[in-house]
C-alpha cells in the first residue's frame, strides 16, 4: 500500500502550542465538566482544557494530537467532534459586550437619578429641587449621549434612506425629552424627564442585548455546523498519502478514502470495485457496489475497503455545492417572512408620531402655550415609546432558543420558531431521518454461528463489522486464532482447525455480492443489511398532534419492510421533484408544512417547506436548508420543539397585549396633560418588568 | 439638609464602584459561559 511508505499520515500545521476546539453535544452538568477536564488535564501534552457549557464546546491548548483527545473522551463516554478553527470567528462577542457596557452605564445612571427623583416626587422644592434636577442633568447628559448611540445610529440610517423604523420614535423621544428637561432645569421648571429618558434607554438596551444574543446564537449555530464538516482528506504526493485540506485539492489528484469516510469531492473510482452508501444522496437504504472508473459523488460514504479515487471536480462545482447554492436562492422566499416584532413596529412607529403631533397641535390650539404643548407631546412620546414592545419578542425567543439548545437543537434561523408555530402538517423523509442502518442477523443462525461472527467482526474496524458487533450484543465471542484481515475482502481466522471467514460474497465463493459468513466447508450465508427506527421515533410519532406522512426515495421493497413499524401514509420511490410537488400540493390546500429530512434528495424540499428540521448527520446542503438542526441522535424531542414554538408565539402575543394595555391606560392620561414624570417612569418600568416576568413563564412549558 | 452634601457624593461614588466592577467583569469575558459558571460552583476541589 502506498500509505505504508510513510507510516501514519502526517497532520498538517502542527505547532508546539495550538488551540483545538471540539463540539460536545452530550454534556449537560457539572459532573460532565469535571470528568472531561480531569481526564484531559491528566493527558500528556495538554496545557489546559476548558469546557464551555453554554456553547457545549471544549477548548484544549497544548501540542496533543486530535485523535488522542477524541479517543480519551470516547473512553469516558463523550462523543467529541473537532471544529474547524478558521471558520469559527473569534469567540469574543464584541457587539454584545459593547451593548452590555452601554446597558450597564445607563443602568448606573438610572439608579442614581431615580434616587434623586424619589426625593423630588416626595416633595423637595425650590433650591433643593433645582439642585437635584441639576445633578440629574449632569449624570444623565453624558450617559444618554453614550448609551443611546445604537438607537441614534439606526434611526439616522433609516431616515437617510427615507424610511421609518422603531428607532426613530425612540431617538426622538430621548432627544426631545432630554433637551426639554435641560431647558426646564435651567429655568427652575417643575418637572423634568431625565429619569424617564434614561430608564427608556436602559430597558431598550436590555431588549437590544437579548435580541442580539438570539441572532448571534443562530449565527454561530450555522457557523458551528460548517465547522463540523470533514475538512481533510488524504492525497497522493510523491508516493505517500498526505493529509491535506479539502479546499487545497485540484483536479487530477489521487485521493485515498478510508472505510466509513465521506467522499469530499466528485471524481471516479480507481480501484476494481467499491461498496458505497448513497442514502444521503438518493434515499436508498441498500449499499451499492460500483465498478472501476464509475463516478463518485461528494457526500457518498465509503462502506467497503479504503478506496482510491481521481478528482474530476472541486470546490463550487461539485454536485454537492451546486445543490447548496440552489438552496440559498430557494431560501430567499423564507427570508421575506416578516417577523412578529417587525409587523408590530410597522404599525406602531407612524402611530406614535401621529399621536404626539396631534397632542401638540391640539394643546397649542386650545391653550396657546407652546412650552406646555411641547411638554405634553414629549410626555406622549415617552409613554408610548415601545420599551415593552422592544422586549416582547426577544425576551421570549432567547429563553426558547436556550432551552432548545440544552435539548440538543441548534436554531439556525431567527424566525424559525415563529414559522414552526404555524405548522399544520409534517412531512418526514425515511432513510437517515426516521431510520438508521442496521444489520439483521438471520434467525436461522445457531449460537455457534453468532459467536463466530462476533469474534470475527470484533477484529475489524469496518463499518459493517461494527454494525454487526452491535447487532450481536449479548453474545459471547468464541476463541479464534490466526486472525487476519484481508484489506477490502474481509476477516478470516481459524476455529478448532477450521477456516472461518466473514466478508464479501465473492471472496467467500458465494453468489451474492453483499456481506456474508462462511464456516469451514459449509456454503457461505448472506447477512442482510437493513434499517431500524431511530431512538425515540415511535414516542415522537405518538405525541405529534397533527397529520404527518412519509415521502422517501427508497424502493417499494425496502418500504414494505418498514411499513409495519409506523402507522403513517408512505410514498415510496419519490424523486426530489416529487417531494417538492407534494409540498406545493399541501400548500395549495392551505397547509403549512414542516419538512424533516437529511438527504441531498430532501434539500430542495427542506428549502421550500414552511419550516425545516434536519439531523446533524445530514449533509451540509441539507443542514443549510434547515431552520433547526438536531444534534442528538434521538428524535423524541421534536414535539417539544413544536410545543415550545407555539408557547413562544403565545407568550410574545401576550406581551404585546400587556404593552398595549399599559399604553391604553397611560396615553389618555398623557393626552389630558396629567402625565407627571412619576407616571411616565411608572408606566414604562412596570410594563417592561411585567413583560420580562411573563417571558419567564416559558421555562415552565413541558 | 447639609447632610446631602456628604450623602450625594457617597451614593455617586458607590454607584461608580459598582459600575467599574461590572465593566471589569465584561472586559474579562465573564459572561461567555453563564451555564458553565453556574455548574462549576458544584464541582469539589480535591
PDB file of C-alpha atoms in Angstrom, chain A residues 30 33-34 37 50-54 92 97 100-101 104-105 108 112 116 128 131-132 135 139 213 402 406, chain B residues 1 4 8 11-12 15-16 19 22-23 26-27 29 31-37 39-40 42-44 46:
ATOM      1  CA  UNK A  30     -21.154  19.918  36.451  1.00  0.00           C
ATOM      2  CA  UNK A  33     -17.350  19.260  33.098  1.00  0.00           C
ATOM      3  CA  UNK A  34     -15.317  17.743  35.894  1.00  0.00           C
ATOM      4  CA  UNK A  37     -11.458  18.407  32.326  1.00  0.00           C
ATOM      5  CA  UNK A  50     -11.742  24.046  29.460  1.00  0.00           C
ATOM      6  CA  UNK A  51     -15.367  23.196  28.814  1.00  0.00           C
ATOM      7  CA  UNK A  52     -17.889  25.850  27.855  1.00  0.00           C
ATOM      8  CA  UNK A  53     -21.257  24.511  28.961  1.00  0.00           C
ATOM      9  CA  UNK A  54     -23.373  27.262  27.401  1.00  0.00           C
ATOM     10  CA  UNK A  92     -15.426  37.141  21.839  1.00  0.00           C
ATOM     11  CA  UNK A  97     -20.090  43.314  25.074  1.00  0.00           C
ATOM     12  CA  UNK A 100     -23.667  45.230  27.703  1.00  0.00           C
ATOM     13  CA  UNK A 101     -21.393  48.146  28.692  1.00  0.00           C
ATOM     14  CA  UNK A 104     -24.525  48.968  32.478  1.00  0.00           C
ATOM     15  CA  UNK A 105     -23.794  52.683  32.132  1.00  0.00           C
ATOM     16  CA  UNK A 108     -25.989  53.001  36.788  1.00  0.00           C
ATOM     17  CA  UNK A 112     -28.731  57.342  40.759  1.00  0.00           C
ATOM     18  CA  UNK A 116     -32.808  61.883  43.328  1.00  0.00           C
ATOM     19  CA  UNK A 128     -33.237  71.565  46.768  1.00  0.00           C
ATOM     20  CA  UNK A 131     -30.102  71.188  42.769  1.00  0.00           C
ATOM     21  CA  UNK A 132     -31.418  67.631  42.367  1.00  0.00           C
ATOM     22  CA  UNK A 135     -27.256  66.769  39.475  1.00  0.00           C
ATOM     23  CA  UNK A 139     -25.335  62.411  35.315  1.00  0.00           C
ATOM     24  CA  UNK A 213     -27.860  37.287  21.704  1.00  0.00           C
ATOM     25  CA  UNK A 402     -31.510  28.397  25.045  1.00  0.00           C
ATOM     26  CA  UNK A 406     -29.987  22.318  26.074  1.00  0.00           C
TER      27      UNK A 406
ATOM     28  CA  UNK B   1     -30.201  69.352  54.527  1.00  0.00           C
ATOM     29  CA  UNK B   4     -26.888  65.924  51.400  1.00  0.00           C
ATOM     30  CA  UNK B   8     -24.948  62.513  47.361  1.00  0.00           C
ATOM     31  CA  UNK B  11     -24.016  57.476  46.679  1.00  0.00           C
ATOM     32  CA  UNK B  12     -22.477  58.525  43.380  1.00  0.00           C
ATOM     33  CA  UNK B  15     -22.572  53.586  42.279  1.00  0.00           C
ATOM     34  CA  UNK B  16     -19.462  54.163  40.184  1.00  0.00           C
ATOM     35  CA  UNK B  19     -20.239  50.214  37.538  1.00  0.00           C
ATOM     36  CA  UNK B  22     -19.292  45.409  36.209  1.00  0.00           C
ATOM     37  CA  UNK B  23     -17.173  46.831  33.387  1.00  0.00           C
ATOM     38  CA  UNK B  26     -17.370  42.342  30.959  1.00  0.00           C
ATOM     39  CA  UNK B  27     -13.788  43.013  29.878  1.00  0.00           C
ATOM     40  CA  UNK B  29     -15.220  37.710  29.363  1.00  0.00           C
ATOM     41  CA  UNK B  31     -20.385  36.362  30.549  1.00  0.00           C
ATOM     42  CA  UNK B  32     -19.238  33.815  27.949  1.00  0.00           C
ATOM     43  CA  UNK B  33     -20.453  30.718  29.743  1.00  0.00           C
ATOM     44  CA  UNK B  34     -23.292  31.510  32.140  1.00  0.00           C
ATOM     45  CA  UNK B  35     -24.440  27.905  32.451  1.00  0.00           C
ATOM     46  CA  UNK B  36     -20.918  26.613  32.967  1.00  0.00           C
ATOM     47  CA  UNK B  37     -20.264  29.138  35.734  1.00  0.00           C
ATOM     48  CA  UNK B  39     -22.475  24.448  37.244  1.00  0.00           C
ATOM     49  CA  UNK B  40     -18.818  24.856  38.204  1.00  0.00           C
ATOM     50  CA  UNK B  42     -20.895  22.460  42.352  1.00  0.00           C
ATOM     51  CA  UNK B  43     -17.541  20.912  41.487  1.00  0.00           C
ATOM     52  CA  UNK B  44     -15.470  19.933  44.519  1.00  0.00           C
ATOM     53  CA  UNK B  46      -9.789  17.783  45.563  1.00  0.00           C
TER      54      UNK B  46
END
